[in-house]
C-alpha atoms as a PDB file:
ATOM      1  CA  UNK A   1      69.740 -16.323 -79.484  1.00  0.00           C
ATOM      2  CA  UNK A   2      70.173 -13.722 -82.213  1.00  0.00           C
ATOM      3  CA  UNK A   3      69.324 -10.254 -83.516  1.00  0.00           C
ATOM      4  CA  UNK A   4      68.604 -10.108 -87.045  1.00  0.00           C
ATOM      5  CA  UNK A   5      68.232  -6.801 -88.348  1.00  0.00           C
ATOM      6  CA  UNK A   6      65.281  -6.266 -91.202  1.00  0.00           C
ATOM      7  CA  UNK A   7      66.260  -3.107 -91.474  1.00  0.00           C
ATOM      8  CA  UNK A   8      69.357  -0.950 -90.935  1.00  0.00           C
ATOM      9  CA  UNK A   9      69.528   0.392 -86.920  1.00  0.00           C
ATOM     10  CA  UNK A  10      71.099   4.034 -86.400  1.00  0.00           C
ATOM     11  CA  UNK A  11      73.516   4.630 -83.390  1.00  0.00           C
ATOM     12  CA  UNK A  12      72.138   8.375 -83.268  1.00  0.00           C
ATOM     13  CA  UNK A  13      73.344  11.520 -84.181  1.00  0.00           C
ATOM     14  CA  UNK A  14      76.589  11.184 -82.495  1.00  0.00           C
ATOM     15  CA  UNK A  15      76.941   7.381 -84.121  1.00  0.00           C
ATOM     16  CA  UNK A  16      76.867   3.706 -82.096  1.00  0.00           C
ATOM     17  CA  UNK A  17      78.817   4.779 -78.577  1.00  0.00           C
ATOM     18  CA  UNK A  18      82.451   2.719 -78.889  1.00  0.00           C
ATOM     19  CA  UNK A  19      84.249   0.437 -76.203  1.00  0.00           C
ATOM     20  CA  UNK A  20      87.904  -0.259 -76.989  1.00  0.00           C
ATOM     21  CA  UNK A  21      86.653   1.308 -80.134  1.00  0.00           C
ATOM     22  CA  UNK A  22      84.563  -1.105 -81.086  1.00  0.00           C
ATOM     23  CA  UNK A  23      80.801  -0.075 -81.580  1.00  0.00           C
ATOM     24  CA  UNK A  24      78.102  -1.368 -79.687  1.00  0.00           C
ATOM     25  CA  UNK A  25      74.482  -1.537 -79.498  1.00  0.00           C
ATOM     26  CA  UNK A  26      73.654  -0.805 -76.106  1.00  0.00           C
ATOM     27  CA  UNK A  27      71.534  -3.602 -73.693  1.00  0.00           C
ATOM     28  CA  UNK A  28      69.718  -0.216 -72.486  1.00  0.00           C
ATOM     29  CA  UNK A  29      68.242   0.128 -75.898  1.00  0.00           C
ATOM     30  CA  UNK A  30      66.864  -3.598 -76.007  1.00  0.00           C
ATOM     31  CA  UNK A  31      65.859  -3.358 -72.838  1.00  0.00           C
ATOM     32  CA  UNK A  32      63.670   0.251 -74.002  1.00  0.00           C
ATOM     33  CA  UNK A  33      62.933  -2.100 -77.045  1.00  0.00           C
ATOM     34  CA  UNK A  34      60.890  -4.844 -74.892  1.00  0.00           C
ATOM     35  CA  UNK A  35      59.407  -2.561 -72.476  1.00  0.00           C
ATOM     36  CA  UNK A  36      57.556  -0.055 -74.815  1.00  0.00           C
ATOM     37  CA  UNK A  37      55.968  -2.673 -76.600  1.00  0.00           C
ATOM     38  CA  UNK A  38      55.384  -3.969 -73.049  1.00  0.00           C
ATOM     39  CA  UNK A  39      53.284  -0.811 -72.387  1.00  0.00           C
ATOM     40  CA  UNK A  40      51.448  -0.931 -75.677  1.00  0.00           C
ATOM     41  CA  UNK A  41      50.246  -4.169 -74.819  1.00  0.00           C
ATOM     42  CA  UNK A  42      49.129  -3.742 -71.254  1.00  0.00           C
ATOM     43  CA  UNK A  43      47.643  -0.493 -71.768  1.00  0.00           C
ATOM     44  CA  UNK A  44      45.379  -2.393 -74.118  1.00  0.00           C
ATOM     45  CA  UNK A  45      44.633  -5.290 -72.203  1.00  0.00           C
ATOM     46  CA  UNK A  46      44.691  -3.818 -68.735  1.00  0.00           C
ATOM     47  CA  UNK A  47      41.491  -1.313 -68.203  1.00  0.00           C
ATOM     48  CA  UNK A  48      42.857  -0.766 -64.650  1.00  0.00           C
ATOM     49  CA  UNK A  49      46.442   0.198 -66.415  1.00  0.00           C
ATOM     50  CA  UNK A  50      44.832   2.402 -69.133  1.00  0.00           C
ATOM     51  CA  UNK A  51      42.839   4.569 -67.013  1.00  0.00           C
ATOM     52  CA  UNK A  52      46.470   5.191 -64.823  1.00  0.00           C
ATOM     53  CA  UNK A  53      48.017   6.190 -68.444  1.00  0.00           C
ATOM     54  CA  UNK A  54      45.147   8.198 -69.062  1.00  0.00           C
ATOM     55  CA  UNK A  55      45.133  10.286 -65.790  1.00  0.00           C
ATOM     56  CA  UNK A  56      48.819  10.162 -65.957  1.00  0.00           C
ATOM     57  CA  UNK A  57      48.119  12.226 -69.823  1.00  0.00           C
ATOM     58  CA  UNK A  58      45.176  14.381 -68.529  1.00  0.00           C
ATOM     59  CA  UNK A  59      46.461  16.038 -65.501  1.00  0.00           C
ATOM     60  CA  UNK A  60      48.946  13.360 -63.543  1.00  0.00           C
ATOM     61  CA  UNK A  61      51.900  14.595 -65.064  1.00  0.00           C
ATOM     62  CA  UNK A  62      53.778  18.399 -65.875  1.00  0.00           C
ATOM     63  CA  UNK A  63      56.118  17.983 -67.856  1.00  0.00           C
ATOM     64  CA  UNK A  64      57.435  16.958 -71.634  1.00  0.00           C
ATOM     65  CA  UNK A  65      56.648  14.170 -73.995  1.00  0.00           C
ATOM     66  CA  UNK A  66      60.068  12.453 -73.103  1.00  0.00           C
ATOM     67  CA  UNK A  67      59.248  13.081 -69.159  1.00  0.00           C
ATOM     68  CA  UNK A  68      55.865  11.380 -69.867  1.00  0.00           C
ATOM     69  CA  UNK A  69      57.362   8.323 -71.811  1.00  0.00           C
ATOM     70  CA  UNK A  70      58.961   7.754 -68.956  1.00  0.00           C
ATOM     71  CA  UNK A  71      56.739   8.518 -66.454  1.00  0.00           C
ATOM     72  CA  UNK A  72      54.414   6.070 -68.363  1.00  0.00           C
ATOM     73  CA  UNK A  73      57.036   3.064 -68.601  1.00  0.00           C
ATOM     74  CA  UNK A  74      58.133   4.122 -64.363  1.00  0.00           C
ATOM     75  CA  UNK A  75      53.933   2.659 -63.646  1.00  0.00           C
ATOM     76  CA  UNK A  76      54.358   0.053 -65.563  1.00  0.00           C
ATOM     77  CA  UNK A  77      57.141  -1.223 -63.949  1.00  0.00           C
ATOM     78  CA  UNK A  78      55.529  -0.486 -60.980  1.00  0.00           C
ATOM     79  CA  UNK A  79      52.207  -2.415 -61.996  1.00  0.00           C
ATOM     80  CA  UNK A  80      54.471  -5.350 -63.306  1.00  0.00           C
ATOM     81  CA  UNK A  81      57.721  -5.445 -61.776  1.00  0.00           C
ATOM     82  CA  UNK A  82      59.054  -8.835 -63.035  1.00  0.00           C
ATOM     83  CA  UNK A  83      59.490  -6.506 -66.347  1.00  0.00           C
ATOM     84  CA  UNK A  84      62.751  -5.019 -64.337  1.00  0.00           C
ATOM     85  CA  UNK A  85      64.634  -8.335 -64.741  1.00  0.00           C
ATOM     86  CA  UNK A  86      64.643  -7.909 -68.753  1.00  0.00           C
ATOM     87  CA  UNK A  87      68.418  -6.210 -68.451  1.00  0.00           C
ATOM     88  CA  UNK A  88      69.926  -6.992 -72.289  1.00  0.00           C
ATOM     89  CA  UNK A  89      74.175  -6.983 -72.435  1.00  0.00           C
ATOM     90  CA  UNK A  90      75.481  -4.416 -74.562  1.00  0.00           C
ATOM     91  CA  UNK A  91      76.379  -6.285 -78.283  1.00  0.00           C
ATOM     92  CA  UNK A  92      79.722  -5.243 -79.746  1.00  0.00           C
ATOM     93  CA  UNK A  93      78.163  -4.638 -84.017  1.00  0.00           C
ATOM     94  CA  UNK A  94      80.750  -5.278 -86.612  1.00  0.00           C
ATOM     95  CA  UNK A  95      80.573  -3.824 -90.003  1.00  0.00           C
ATOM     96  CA  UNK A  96      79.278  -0.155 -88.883  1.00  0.00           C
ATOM     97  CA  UNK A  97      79.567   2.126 -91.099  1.00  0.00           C
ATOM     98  CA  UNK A  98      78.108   5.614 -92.162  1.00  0.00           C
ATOM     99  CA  UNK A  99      75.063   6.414 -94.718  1.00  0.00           C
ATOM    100  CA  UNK A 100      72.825   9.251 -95.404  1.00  0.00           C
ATOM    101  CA  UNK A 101      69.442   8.994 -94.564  1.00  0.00           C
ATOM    102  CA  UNK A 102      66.187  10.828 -95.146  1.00  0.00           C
ATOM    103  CA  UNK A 103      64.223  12.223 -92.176  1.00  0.00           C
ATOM    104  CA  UNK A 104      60.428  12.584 -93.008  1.00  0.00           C
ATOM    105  CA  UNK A 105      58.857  15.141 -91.442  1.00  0.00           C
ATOM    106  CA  UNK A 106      54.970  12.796 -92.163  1.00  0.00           C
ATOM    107  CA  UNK A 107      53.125  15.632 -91.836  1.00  0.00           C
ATOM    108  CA  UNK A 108      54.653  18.712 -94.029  1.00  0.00           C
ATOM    109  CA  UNK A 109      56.261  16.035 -96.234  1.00  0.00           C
ATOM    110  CA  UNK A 110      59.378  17.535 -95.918  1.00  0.00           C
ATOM    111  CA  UNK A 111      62.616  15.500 -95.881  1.00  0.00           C
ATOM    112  CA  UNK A 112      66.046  16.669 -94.438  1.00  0.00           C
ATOM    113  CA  UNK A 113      68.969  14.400 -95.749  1.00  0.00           C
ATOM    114  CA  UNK A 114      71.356  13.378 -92.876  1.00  0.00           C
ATOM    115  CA  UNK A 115      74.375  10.837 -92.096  1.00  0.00           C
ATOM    116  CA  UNK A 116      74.132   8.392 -89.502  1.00  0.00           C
ATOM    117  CA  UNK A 117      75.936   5.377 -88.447  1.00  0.00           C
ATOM    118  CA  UNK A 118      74.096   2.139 -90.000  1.00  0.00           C
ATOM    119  CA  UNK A 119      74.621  -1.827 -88.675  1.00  0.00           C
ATOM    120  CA  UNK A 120      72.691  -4.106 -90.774  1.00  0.00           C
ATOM    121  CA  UNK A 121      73.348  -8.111 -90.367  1.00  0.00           C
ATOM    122  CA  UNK A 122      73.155 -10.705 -87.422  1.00  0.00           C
ATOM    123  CA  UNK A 123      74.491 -10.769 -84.327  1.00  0.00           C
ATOM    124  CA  UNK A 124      74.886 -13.791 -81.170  1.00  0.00           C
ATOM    125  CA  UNK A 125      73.181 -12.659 -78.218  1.00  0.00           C
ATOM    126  CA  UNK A 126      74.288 -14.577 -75.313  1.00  0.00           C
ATOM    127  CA  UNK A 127      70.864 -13.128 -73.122  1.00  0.00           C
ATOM    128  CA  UNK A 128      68.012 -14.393 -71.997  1.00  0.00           C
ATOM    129  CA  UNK A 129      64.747 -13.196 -71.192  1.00  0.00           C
ATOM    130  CA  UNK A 130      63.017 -14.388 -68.143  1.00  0.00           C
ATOM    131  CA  UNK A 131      61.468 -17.656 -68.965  1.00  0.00           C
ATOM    132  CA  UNK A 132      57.804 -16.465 -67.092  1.00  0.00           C
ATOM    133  CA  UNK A 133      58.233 -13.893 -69.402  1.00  0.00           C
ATOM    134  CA  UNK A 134      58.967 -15.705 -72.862  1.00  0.00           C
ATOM    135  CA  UNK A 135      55.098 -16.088 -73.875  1.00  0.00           C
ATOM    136  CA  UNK A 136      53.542 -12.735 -72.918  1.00  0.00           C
ATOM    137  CA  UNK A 137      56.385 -10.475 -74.238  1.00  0.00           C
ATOM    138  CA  UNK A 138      55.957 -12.527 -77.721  1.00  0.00           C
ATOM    139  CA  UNK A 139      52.516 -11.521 -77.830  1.00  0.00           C
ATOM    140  CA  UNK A 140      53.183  -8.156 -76.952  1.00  0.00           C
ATOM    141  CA  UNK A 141      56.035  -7.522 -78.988  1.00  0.00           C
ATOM    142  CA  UNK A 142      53.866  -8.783 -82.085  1.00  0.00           C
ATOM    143  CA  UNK A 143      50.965  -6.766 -81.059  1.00  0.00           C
ATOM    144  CA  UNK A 144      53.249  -3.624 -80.387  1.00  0.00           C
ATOM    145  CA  UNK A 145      55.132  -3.690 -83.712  1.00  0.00           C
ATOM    146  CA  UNK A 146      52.300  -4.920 -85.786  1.00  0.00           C
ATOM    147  CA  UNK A 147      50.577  -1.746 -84.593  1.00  0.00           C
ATOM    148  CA  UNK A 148      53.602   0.459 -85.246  1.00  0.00           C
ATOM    149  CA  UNK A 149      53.977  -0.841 -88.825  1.00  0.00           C
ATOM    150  CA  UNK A 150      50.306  -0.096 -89.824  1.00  0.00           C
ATOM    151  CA  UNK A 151      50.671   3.478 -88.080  1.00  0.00           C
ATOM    152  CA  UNK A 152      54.261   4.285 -89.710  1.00  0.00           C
ATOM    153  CA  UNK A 153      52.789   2.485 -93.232  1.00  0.00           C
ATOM    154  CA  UNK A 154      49.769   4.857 -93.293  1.00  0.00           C
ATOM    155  CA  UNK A 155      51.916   7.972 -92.780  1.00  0.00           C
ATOM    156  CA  UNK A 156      54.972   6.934 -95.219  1.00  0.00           C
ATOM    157  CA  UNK A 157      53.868   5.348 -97.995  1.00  0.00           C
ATOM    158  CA  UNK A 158      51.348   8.646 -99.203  1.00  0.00           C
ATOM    159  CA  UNK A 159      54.934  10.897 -99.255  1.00  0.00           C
ATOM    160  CA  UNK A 160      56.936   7.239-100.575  1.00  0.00           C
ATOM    161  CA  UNK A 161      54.667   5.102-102.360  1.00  0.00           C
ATOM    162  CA  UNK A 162      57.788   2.827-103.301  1.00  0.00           C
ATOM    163  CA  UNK A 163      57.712   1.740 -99.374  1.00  0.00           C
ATOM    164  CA  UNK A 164      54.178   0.047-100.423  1.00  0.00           C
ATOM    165  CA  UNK A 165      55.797  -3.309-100.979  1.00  0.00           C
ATOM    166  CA  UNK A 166      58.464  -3.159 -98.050  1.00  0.00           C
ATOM    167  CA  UNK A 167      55.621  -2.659 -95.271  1.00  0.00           C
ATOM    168  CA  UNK A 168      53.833  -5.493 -96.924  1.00  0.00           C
ATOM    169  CA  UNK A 169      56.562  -7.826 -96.231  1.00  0.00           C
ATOM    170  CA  UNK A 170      57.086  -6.908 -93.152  1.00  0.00           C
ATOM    171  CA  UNK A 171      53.419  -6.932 -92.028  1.00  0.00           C
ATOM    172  CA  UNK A 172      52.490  -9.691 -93.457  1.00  0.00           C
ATOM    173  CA  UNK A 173      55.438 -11.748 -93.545  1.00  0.00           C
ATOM    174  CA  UNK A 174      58.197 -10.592 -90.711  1.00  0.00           C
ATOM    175  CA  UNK A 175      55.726  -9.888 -88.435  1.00  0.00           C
ATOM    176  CA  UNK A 176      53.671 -13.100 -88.278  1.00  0.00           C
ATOM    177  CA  UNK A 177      56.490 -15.173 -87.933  1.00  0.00           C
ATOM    178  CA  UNK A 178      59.102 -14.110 -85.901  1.00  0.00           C
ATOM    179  CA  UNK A 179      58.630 -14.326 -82.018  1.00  0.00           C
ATOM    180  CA  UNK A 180      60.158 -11.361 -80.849  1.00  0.00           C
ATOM    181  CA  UNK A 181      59.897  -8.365 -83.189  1.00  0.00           C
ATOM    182  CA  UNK A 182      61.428  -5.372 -81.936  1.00  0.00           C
ATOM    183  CA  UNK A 183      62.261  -1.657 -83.302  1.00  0.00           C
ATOM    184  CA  UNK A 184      65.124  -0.345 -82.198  1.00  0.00           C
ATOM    185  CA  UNK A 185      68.095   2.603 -81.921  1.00  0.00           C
ATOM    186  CA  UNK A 186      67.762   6.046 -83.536  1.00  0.00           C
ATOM    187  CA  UNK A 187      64.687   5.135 -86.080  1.00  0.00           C
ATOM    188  CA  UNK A 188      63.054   9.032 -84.767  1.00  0.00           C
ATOM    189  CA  UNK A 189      64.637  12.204 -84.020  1.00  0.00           C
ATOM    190  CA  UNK A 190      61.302  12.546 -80.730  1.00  0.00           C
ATOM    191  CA  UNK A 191      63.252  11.637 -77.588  1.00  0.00           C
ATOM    192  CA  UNK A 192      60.358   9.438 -76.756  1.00  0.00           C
ATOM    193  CA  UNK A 193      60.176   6.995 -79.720  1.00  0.00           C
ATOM    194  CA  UNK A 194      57.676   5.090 -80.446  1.00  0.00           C
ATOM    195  CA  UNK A 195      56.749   4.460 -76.428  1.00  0.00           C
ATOM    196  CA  UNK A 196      53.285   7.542 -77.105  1.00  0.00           C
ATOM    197  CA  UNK A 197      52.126   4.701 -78.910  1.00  0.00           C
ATOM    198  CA  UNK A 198      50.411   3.010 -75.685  1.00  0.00           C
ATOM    199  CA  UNK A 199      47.935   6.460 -75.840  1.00  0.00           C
ATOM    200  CA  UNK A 200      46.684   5.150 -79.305  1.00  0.00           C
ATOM    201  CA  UNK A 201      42.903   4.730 -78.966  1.00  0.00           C
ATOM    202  CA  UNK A 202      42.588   5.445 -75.617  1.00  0.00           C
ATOM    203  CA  UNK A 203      40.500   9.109 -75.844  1.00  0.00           C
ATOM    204  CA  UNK A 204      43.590  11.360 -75.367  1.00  0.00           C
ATOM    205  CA  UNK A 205      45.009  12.036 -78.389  1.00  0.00           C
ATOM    206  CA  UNK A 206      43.711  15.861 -77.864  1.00  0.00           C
ATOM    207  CA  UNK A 207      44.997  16.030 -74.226  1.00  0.00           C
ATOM    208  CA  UNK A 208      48.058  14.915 -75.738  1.00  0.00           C
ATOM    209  CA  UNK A 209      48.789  17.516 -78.409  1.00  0.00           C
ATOM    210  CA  UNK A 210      47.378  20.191 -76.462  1.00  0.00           C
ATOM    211  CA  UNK A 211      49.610  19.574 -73.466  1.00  0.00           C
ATOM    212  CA  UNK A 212      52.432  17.602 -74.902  1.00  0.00           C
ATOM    213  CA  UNK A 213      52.465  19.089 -78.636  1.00  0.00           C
ATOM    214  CA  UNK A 214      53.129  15.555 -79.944  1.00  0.00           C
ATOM    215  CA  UNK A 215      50.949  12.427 -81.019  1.00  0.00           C
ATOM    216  CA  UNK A 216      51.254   8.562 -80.602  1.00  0.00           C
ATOM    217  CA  UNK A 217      53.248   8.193 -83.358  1.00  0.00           C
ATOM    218  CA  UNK A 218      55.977  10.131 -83.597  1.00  0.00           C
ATOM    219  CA  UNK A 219      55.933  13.346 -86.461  1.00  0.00           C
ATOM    220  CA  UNK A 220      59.237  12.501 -87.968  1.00  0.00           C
ATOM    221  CA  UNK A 221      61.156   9.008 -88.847  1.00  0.00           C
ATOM    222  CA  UNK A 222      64.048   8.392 -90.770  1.00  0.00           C
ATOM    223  CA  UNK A 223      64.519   6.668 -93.892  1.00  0.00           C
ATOM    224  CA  UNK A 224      66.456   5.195 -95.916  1.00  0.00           C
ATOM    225  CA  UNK A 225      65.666   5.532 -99.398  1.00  0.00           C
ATOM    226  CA  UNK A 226      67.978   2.325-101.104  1.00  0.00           C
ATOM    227  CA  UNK A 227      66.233  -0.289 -99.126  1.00  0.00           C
ATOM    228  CA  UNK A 228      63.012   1.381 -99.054  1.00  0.00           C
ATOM    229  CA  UNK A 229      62.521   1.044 -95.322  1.00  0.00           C
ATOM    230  CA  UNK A 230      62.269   3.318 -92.448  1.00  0.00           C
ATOM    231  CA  UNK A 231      65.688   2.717 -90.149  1.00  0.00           C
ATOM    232  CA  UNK A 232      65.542   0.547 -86.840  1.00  0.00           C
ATOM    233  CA  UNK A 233      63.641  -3.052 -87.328  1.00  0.00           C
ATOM    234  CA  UNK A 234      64.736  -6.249 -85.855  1.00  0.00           C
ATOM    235  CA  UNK A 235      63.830  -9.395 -84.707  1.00  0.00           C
ATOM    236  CA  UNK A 236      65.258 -11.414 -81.847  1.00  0.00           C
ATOM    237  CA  UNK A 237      65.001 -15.355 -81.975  1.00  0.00           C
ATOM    238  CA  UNK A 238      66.344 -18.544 -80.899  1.00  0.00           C
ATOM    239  CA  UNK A 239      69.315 -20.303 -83.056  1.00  0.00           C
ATOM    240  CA  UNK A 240      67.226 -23.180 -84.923  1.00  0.00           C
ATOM    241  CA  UNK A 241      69.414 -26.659 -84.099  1.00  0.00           C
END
């Protein structure tokens, strides 16, 4: 299989961690990858699952927005435990190098201009994902990141109109046709990425900012502004013989 990037991914602040100092993106954040969208997609198609996010929001758990990401992903696993066998190898990333970035703050408008490691290009992964799982975690992986791009599209492109034409193509084209897209690595500064999406239309987006202080989609991305793209898309697919 392979991981095509279709835009840049970020290591993080501290850049991609290093093995025999060679960077690597690490099989944890695949793994964090699949299983977000994973939650997305049964918290919309699972009543039984929603209304366990939704007590989990209103009074079922204490503390923060990371602690609930988690808390959400620990009952979904739970709920669906074949999920546990998606365990992604770290991929050694050649070709890393540094860039600055923009991090949008969507709603002051405000951008901060910062460095962070960037790998952009292809890359053999010798996984697989569970074969009983192949089907479902295409359709949730579209469903996830089609809903991401139409969130992150309606926030950027008022402060960057130029994006206009990026989150078209990936919409429209990237989105429709590749089995497995995923968003990946340091894309947001909020330790709990894009995983608050799940809460989107589900009644507690109030609960969420009163107790949590943050929304489904996370307040600040980064950005770069040569491509036009916010950081961190990819798609995984088969090698075409």
């Amino acid at each position: 299989m392979l991981l095509e990037t279709w835009s840049p991914i970020a290591g993080g602040p501290q850049g991609f961690p290093r093995r025999s100092g060679v960077a690597y993106l690490p099989g944890e954040a695949l793994r964090q990858a699949f299983l977000g969208a994973a939650l997305a997609y049964a918290a919309r198609r699972d009543e039984g699952f929603a209304a366990e996010v939704r007590r989990l929001v209103q009074h079922g758990y204490k503390g923060d927005a990371r602690g609930l990401a988690g808390a959400m992903l620990d009952a979904l696993l739970e709920r669906e435990p074949e999920l546990d066998a998606i365990r992604p190898d770290d991929l050694p990333l050649e070709g890393v190098r540094p860039r600055r970035v923009l991090r949008l703050d969507l709603v002051s408008g405000q951008a901060e201009e910062v460095e962070l490691e960037l790998f952009e290009g292809v890359v053999p992964w010798s996984g697989v994902l569970p074969r009983a799982l192949e089907t479902w975690l295409a359709a949730a992986t579209r469903s996830y990141a089609e809903a991401l791009a139409s969130a992150e599209a309606e926030a950027v492109i008022p402060l960057r109109p130029e994006a206009e034409g990026a989150y078209h193509e990936l919409k429209s084209r990237v989105l429709k046709r590749e089995p497995w897209p995923l968003r990946v690595g340091y894309w947001t500064p909020e330790g709990y990425g894009g995983t608050l999406l799940a809460l989107a239309r589900l009644g507690v987006e109030g609960v969420l900012e009163r107790r949590f202080r943050a929304r489904p989609f996370p307040r600040r991305i980064c950005y770069l502004p040569k491509r036009r793209r916010a950081l961190g898309w990819l798609v995984l697919r088969k090698e075409r013989t």
